[in-house]
Short mmCIF file of C-alpha atoms in Angstrom, two decimals:
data_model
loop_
_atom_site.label_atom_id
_atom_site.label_comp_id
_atom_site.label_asym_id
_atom_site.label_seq_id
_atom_site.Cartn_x
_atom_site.Cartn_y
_atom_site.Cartn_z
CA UNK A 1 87.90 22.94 76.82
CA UNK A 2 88.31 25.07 79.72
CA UNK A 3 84.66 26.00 81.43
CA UNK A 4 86.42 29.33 81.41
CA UNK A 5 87.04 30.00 78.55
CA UNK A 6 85.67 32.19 76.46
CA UNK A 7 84.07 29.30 74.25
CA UNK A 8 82.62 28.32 76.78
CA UNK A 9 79.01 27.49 75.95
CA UNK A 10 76.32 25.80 78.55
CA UNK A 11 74.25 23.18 77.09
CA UNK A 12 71.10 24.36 78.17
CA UNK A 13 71.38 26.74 75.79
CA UNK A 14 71.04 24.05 72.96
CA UNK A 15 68.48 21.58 75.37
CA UNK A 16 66.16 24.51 76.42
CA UNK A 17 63.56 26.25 73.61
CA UNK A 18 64.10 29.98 73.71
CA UNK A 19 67.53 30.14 75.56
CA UNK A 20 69.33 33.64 74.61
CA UNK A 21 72.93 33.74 75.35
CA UNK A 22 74.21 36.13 77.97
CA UNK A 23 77.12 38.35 77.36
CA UNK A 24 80.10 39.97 79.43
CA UNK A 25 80.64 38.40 82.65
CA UNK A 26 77.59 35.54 82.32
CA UNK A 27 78.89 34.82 78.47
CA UNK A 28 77.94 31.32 77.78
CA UNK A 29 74.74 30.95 80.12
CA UNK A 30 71.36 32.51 79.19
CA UNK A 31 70.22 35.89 79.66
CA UNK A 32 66.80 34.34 79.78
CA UNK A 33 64.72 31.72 78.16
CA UNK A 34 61.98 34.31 76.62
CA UNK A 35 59.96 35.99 79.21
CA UNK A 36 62.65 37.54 81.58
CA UNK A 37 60.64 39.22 84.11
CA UNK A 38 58.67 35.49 84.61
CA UNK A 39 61.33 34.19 85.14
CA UNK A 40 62.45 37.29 87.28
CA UNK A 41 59.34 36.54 89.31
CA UNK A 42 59.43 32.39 89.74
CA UNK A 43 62.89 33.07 91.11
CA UNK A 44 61.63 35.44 93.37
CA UNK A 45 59.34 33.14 94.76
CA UNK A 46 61.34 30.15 94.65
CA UNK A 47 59.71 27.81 91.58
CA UNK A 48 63.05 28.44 89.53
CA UNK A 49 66.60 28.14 89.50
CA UNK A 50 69.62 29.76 87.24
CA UNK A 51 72.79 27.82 85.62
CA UNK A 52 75.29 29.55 86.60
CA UNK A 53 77.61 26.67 84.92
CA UNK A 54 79.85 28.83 84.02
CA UNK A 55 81.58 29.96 86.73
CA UNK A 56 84.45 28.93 88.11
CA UNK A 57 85.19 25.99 90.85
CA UNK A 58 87.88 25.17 92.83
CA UNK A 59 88.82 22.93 95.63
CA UNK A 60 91.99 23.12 98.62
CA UNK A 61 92.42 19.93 100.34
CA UNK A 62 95.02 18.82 103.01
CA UNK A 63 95.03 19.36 106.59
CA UNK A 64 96.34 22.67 106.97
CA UNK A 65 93.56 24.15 104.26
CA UNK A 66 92.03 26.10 106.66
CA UNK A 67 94.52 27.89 108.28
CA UNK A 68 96.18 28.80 105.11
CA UNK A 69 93.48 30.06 103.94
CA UNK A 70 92.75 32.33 106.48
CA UNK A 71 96.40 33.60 106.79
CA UNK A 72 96.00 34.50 103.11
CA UNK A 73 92.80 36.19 103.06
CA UNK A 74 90.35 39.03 105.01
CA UNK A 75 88.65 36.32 106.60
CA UNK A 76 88.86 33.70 109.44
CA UNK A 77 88.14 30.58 107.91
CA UNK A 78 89.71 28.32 110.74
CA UNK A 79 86.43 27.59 112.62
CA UNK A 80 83.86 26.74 109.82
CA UNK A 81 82.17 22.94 110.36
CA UNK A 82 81.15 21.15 107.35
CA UNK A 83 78.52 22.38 105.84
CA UNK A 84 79.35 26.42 106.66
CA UNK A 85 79.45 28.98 104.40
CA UNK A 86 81.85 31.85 104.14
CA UNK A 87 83.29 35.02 102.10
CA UNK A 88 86.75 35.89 101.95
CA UNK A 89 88.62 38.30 99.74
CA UNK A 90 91.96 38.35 98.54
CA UNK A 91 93.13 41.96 98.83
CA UNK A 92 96.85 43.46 96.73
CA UNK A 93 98.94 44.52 98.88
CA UNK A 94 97.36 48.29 98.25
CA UNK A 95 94.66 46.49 100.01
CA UNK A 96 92.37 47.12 96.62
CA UNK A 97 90.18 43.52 96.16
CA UNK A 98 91.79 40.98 93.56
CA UNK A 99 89.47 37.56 94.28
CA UNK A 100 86.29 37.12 95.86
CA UNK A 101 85.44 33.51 96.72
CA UNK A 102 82.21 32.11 98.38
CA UNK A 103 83.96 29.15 100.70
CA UNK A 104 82.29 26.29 101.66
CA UNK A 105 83.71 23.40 103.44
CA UNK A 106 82.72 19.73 103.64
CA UNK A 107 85.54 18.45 106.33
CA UNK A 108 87.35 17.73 103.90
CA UNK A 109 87.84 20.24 101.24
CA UNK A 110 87.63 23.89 100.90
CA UNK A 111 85.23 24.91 97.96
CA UNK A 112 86.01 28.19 96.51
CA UNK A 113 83.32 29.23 94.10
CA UNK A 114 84.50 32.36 91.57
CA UNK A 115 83.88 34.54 88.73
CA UNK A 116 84.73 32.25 85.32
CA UNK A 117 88.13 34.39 84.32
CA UNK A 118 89.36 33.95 87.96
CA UNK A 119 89.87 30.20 87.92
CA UNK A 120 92.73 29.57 86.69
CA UNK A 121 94.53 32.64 87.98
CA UNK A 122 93.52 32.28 91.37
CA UNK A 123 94.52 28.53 91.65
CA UNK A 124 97.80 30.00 89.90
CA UNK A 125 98.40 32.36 92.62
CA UNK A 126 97.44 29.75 95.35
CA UNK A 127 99.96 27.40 93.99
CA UNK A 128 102.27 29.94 94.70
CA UNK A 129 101.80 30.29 97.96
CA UNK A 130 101.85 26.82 99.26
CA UNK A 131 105.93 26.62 100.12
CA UNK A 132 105.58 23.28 102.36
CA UNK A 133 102.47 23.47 103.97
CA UNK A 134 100.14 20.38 103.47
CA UNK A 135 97.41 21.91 100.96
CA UNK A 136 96.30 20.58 97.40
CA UNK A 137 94.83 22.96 95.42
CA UNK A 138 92.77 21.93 92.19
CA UNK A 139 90.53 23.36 89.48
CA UNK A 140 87.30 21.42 88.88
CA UNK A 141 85.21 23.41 87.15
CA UNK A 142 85.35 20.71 84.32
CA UNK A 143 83.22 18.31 86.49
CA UNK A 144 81.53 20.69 88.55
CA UNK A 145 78.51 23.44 88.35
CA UNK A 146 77.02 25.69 89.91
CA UNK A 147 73.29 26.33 90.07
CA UNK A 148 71.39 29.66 92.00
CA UNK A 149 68.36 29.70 93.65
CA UNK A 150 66.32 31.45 96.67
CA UNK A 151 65.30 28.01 97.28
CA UNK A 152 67.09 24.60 96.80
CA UNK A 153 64.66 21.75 95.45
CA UNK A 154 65.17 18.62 97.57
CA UNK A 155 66.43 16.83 94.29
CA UNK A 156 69.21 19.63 94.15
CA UNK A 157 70.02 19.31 97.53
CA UNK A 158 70.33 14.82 97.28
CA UNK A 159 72.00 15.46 93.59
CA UNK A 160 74.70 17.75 95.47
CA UNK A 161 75.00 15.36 98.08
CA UNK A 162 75.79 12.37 95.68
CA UNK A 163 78.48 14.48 94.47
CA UNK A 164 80.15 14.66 97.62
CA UNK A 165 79.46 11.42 98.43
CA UNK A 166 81.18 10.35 94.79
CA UNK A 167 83.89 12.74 96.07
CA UNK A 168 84.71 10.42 98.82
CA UNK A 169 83.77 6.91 97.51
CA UNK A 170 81.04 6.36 99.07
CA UNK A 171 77.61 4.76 97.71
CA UNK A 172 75.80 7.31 95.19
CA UNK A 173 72.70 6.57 96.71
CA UNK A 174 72.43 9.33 99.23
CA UNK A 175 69.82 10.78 101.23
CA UNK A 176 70.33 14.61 101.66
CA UNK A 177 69.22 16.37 104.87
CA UNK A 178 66.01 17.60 104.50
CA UNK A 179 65.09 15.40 101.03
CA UNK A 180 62.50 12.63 101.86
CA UNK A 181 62.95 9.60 100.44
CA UNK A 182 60.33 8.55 98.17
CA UNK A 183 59.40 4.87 97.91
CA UNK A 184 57.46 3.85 94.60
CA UNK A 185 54.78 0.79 94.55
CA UNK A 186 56.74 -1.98 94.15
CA UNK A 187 60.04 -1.14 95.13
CA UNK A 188 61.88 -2.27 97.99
CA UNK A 189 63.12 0.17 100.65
CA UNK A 190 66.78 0.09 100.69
CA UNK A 191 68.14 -0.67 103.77
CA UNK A 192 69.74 2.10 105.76
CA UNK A 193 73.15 0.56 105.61
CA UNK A 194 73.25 1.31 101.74
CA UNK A 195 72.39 5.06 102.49
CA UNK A 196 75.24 7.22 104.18
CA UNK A 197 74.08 9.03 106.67
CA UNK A 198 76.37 12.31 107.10
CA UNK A 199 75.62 12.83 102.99
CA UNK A 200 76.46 16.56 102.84
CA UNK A 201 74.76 19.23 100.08
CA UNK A 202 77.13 21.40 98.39
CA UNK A 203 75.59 24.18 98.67
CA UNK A 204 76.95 27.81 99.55
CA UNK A 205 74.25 29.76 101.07
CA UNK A 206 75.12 33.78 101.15
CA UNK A 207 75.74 35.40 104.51
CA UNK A 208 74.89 38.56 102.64
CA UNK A 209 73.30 41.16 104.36
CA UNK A 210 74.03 40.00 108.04
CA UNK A 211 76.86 40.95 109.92
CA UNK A 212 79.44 37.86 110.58
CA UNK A 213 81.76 37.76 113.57
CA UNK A 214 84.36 40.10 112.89
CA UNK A 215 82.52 42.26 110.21
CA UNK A 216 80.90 46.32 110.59
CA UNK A 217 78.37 47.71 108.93
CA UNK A 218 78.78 51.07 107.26
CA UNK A 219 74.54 50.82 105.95
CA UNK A 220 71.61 49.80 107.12
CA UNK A 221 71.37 47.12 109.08
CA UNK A 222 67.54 47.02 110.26
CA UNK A 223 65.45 47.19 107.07
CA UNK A 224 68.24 46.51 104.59
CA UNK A 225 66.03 44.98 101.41
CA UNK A 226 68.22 41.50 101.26
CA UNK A 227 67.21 40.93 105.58
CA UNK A 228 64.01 38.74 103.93
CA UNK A 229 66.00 37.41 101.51
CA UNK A 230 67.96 34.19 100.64
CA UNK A 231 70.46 33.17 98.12
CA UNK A 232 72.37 29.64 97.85
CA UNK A 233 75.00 28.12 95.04
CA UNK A 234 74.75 24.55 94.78
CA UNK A 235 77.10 22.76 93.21
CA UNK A 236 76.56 19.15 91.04
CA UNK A 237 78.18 17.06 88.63
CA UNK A 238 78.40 18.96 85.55
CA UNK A 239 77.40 15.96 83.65
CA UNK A 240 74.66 16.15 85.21
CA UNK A 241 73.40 19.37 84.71
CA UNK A 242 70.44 18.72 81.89
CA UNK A 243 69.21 16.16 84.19
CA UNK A 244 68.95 17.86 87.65
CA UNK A 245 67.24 21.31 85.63
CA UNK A 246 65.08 19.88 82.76
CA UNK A 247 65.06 16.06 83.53
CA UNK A 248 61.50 14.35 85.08
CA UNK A 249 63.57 14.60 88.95
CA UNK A 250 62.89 18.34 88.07
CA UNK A 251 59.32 18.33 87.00
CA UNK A 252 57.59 21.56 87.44
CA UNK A 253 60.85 23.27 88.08
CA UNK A 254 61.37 27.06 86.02
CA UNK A 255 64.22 28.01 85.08
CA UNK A 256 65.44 31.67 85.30
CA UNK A 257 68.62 33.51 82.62
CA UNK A 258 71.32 35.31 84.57
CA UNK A 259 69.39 38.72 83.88
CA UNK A 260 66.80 37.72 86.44
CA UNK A 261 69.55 36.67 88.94
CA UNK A 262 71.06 40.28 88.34
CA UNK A 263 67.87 41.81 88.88
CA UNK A 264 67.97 40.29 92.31
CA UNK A 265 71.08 40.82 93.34
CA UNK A 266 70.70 44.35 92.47
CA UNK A 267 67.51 44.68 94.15
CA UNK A 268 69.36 43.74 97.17
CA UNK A 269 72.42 45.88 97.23
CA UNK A 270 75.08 42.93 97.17
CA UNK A 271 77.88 43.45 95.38
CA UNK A 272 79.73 41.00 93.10
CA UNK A 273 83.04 41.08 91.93
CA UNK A 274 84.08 42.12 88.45
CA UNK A 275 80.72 44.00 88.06
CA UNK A 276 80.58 46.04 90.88
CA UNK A 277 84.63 46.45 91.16
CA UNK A 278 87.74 47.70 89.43
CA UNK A 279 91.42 47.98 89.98
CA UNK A 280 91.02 50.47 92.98
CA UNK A 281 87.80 49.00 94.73
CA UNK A 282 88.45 48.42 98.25
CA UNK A 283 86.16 46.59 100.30
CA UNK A 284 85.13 49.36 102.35
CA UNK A 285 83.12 51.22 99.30
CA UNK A 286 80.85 48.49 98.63
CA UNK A 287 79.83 47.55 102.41
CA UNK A 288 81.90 44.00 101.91
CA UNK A 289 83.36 44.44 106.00
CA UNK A 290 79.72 42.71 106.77
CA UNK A 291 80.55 39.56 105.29
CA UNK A 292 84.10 39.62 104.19
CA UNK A 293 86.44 40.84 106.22
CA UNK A 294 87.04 40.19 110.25
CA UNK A 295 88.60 43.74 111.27
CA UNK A 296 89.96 41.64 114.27
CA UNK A 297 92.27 38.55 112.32
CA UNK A 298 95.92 39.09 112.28
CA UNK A 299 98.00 40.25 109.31
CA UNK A 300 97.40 39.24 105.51
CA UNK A 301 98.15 40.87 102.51
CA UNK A 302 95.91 44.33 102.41
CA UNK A 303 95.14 44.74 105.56
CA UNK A 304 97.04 47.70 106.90
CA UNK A 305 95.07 49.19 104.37
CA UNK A 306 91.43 48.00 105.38
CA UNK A 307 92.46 49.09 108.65
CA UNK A 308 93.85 52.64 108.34
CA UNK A 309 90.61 53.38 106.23
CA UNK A 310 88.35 51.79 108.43
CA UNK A 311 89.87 53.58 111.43
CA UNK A 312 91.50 56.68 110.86
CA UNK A 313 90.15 57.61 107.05
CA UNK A 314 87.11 57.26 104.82
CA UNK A 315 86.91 55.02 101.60
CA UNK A 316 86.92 57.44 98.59
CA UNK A 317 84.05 56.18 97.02
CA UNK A 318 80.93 54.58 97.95
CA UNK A 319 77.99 52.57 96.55
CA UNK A 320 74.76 53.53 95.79
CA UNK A 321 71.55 52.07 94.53
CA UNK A 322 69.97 53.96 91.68
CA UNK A 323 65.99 54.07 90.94
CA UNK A 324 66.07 55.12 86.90
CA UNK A 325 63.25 56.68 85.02
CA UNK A 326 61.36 53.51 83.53
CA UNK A 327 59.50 55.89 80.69
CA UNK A 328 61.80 54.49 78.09
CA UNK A 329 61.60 50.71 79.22
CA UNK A 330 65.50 50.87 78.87
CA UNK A 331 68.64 50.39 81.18
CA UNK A 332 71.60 51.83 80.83
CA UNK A 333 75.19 49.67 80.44
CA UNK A 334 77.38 49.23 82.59
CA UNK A 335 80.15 51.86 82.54
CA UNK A 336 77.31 54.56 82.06
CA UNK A 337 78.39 58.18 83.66
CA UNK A 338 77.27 59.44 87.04
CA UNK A 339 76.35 63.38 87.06
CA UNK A 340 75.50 66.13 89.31
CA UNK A 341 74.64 68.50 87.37
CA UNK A 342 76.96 68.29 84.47
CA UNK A 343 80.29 66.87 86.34
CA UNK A 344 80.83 63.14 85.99
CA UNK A 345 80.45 62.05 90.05
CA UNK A 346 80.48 58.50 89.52
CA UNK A 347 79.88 55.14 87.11
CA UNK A 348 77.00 52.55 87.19
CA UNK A 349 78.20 48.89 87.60
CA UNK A 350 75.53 47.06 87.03
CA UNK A 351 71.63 47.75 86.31
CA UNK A 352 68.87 45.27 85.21
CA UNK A 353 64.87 45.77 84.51
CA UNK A 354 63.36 44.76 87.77
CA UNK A 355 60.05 43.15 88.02
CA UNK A 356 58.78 44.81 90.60
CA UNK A 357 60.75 48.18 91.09
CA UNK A 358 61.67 49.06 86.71
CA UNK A 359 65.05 49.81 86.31
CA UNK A 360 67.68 49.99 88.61
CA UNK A 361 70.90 49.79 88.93
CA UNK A 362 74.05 50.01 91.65
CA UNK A 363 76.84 52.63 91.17
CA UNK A 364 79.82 53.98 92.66
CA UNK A 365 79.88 57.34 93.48
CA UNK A 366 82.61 60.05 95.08
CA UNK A 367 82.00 60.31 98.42
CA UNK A 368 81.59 63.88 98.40
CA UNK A 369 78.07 62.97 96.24
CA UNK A 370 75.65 64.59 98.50
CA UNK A 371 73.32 61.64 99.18
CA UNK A 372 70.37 63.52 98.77
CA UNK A 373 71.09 65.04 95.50
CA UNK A 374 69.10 63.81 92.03
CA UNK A 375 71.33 62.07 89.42
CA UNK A 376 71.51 61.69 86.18
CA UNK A 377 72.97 58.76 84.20
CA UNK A 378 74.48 59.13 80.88
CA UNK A 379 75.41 56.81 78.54
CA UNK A 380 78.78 55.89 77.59
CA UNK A 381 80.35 57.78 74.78
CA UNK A 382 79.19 55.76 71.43
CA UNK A 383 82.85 54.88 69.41
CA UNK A 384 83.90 57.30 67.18
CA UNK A 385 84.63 56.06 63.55
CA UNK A 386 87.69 56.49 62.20
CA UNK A 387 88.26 59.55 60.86
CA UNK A 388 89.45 59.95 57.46
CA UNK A 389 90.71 62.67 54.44
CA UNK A 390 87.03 62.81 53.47
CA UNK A 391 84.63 62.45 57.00
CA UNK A 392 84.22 65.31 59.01
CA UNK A 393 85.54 65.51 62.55
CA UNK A 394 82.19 65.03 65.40
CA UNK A 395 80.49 68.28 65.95
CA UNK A 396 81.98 70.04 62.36
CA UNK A 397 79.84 72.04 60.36
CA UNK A 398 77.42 69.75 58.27
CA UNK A 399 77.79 66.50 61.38
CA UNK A 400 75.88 65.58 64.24
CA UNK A 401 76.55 63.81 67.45
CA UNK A 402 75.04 60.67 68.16
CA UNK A 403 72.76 61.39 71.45
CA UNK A 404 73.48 59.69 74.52
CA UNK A 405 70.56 58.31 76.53
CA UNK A 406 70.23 59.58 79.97
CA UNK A 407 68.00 58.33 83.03
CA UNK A 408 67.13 60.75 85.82
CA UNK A 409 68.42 58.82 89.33
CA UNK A 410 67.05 58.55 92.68
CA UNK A 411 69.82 57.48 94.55
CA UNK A 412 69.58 55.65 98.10
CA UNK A 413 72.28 55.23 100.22
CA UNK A 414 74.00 52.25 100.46
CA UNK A 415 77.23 53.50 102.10
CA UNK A 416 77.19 56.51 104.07
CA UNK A 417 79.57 59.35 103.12
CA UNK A 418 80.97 59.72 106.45
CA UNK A 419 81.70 55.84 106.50
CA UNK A 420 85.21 54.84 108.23
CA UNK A 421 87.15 57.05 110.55
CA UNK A 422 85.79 54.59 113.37
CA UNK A 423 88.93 55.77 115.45
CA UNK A 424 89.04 59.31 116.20
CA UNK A 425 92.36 60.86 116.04
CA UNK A 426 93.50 63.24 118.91
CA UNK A 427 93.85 66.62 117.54
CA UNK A 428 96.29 68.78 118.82
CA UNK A 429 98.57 66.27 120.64
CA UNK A 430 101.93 67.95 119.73
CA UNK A 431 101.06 71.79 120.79
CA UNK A 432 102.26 72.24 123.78
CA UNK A 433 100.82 74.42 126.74
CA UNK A 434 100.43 77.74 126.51
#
């Protein structure tokens, strides 16, 4: 069975008292384990972790990995060291966002963590576009997971590290940087030859909010809420997953459902792909030229169209983060209308119940929304029932409309209206003197 698939089912959710199944994109990982803003809070802090085994995992190998990469995608991948983290995008050729992989390279792989639907069609399109070039592209998201925290235990960081070190043949005995070695009464030390030294942690850690070589900033970049803020995806065996989270190596560890990882992300304005986009999203409307795209690489599919915006135009839309009215303890779904006044401006993406802050949520607006105007978030329409001979039509005489919730919105401004347009045109070039 396919991790993504939509069977798929993680086995915490069996091991773990109190595990409630997530749905949409985190379907078959928990929403939480019973007290979601606890666990909201411990992840905060660092004292939990999330399984996030069911996204998707895949792996380019071969010499020329790098370079292909980057030729293929927003970003320059050629100069990352093992160990470095990255984020590239894979734009249409309308230059509106298609794949969104955190990259992570270990000298001698390319790890390309994803969304659970993009797997397979990602490493489809890949295989595509390999014509002779010396790259092996493969799907192992059957032996590999992926686990998020602010803060990597040192057992999560050693347990990564024996996976690349299984990768590669070498001893499974590893020491991971920054893990002490712990030496019980009794036990020999094991010599230093048995340990391999260069044992590397896969572990992504998110460049998210700073501003990579290459990128621009359309928001804040002094006082953004993510600058204290940390986020890493480490990867381990997948048979290995009870062990490392609920096992005695992880005594006193919490962990945290996918709503409190939500929350955070949220919180923090970064946006995630299949939540936050659709089929016209272009990376320009959620701030993504920070840690995405270098505006300076040579030509890849999209970019004369992250360039004309960025330089002579303005995206069309742009994100915002929403405080909601908390007096009903409620959030709204995603898809949930925008208005000013009564016009629909704009759709939420993605909301959660925060522990701190109550609800909020991340939208994306027109960019004509005057940023400080107060919103209102409405509901999606409820499905109508189909209507037959004998039930009245919505709104007849005798019938009454299901009510839509609504949230009054405080918006802030994640990307500025007048965003883009970095270039400015000449005007009146072609008139000539008078």
């Amino acid at each position: 069975m396919a991790v993504a698939d939509a069977t798929y089912r993680s086995v915490l959710l069996d091991e773990v008292q109190g595990a409630v199944e997530a749905a949409g994109a985190d379907a078959g990982v928990a929403a939480h384990y019973g007290d979601p803003l606890r666990e909201q809070r411990a992840l905060a802090r660092g004292t939990a972790v999330a399984d996030l085994s069911h996204r998707g995992v895949l792996t380019v190998e071969g010499p020329d990995r790098l370079t292909w990469l980057t030729t293929l995608s927003s970003q320059v991948l050629t100069d990352l060291v093992p160990g470095d983290s990255a984020e590239t995008l894979f734009l249409s050729v309308q230059g509106r966002v298609e794949f969104a992989p955190h990259v992570l390279d270990d000298g001698v792989r390319t790890w390309l963590i994803v969304e659970a639907h993009h797997a397979a069609p990602l490493r489809d399109w890949l295989d595509r576009m390999r014509f002779a070039l010396r790259v092996d592209v493969r799907d192992r998201t059957a032996e590999v997971a992926v686990i998020g925290a602010t803060t990597v235990p040192d057992h999560l960081r050693a347990a990564s590290a024996e996976l690349y070190a299984a990768l590669d043949g070498l001893p499974r005995e590893v020491t991971a940087p920054g893990a002490e070695q712990k030496k019980t009464e009794g036990e020999p030390q094991r010599a230093e030859a048995e340990l391999h030294p260069v044992a590397l942690p896969l572990m992504w850690s998110d460049p998210w909010p700073g501003v990579v070589r290459g990128g621009w900033a359309y928001g804040v970049v002094q006082g953004h809420p993510a600058e204290q803020t940390t986020w890493h995806e480490v990867l381990v065996a997948r048979d290995r997953l009870v062990e490392v989270l609920t096992g005695p190596v992880a005594d006193g560890l919490g962990l945290a459902g996918s709503w409190a990882a939500e929350a955070l992300r949220i919180e923090t304005w970064r946006p995630r792909m299949g939540a936050d986009t659709d089929e016209r999203t272009v990376p320009h409307e959620l701030d993504w030229l920070r840690t995405a795209v270098h505006l300076e690489k040579g030509c890849y599919k999209g970019q004369e169209t992250v360039a004309r915006v960025h330089n002579l135009g303005h995206p069309p839309r742009r994100l915002v983060f929403l405080d909601l009215d908390g007096s009903e303890h409620t959030v709204p779904p995603a898809q949930s209308e925008v208005l000013l006044g009564e016009r629909v401006v704009g759709r939420v993406t993605s909301a959660q119940l925060h522990h701190e802050a109550g609800p909020v949520a991340l939208a994306v607006v027109k960019r004509s929304v005057d940023p400080a105007a107060d919103l209102t978030v409405r509901a999606p329409q409820p499905e109508t029932p189909e209507i037959s001979e004998t039930t009245p039509a919505p709104g007849a005489a005798g019938t009454t409309d299901q009510a839509r919730e609504q949230w009054a919105a405080a918006q802030t401004v994640v990307v500025p209206p007048e965003a883009g347009q970095t270039v400015q045109r000449e005007k009146g070039f072609l008139r000539g003197p008078r």
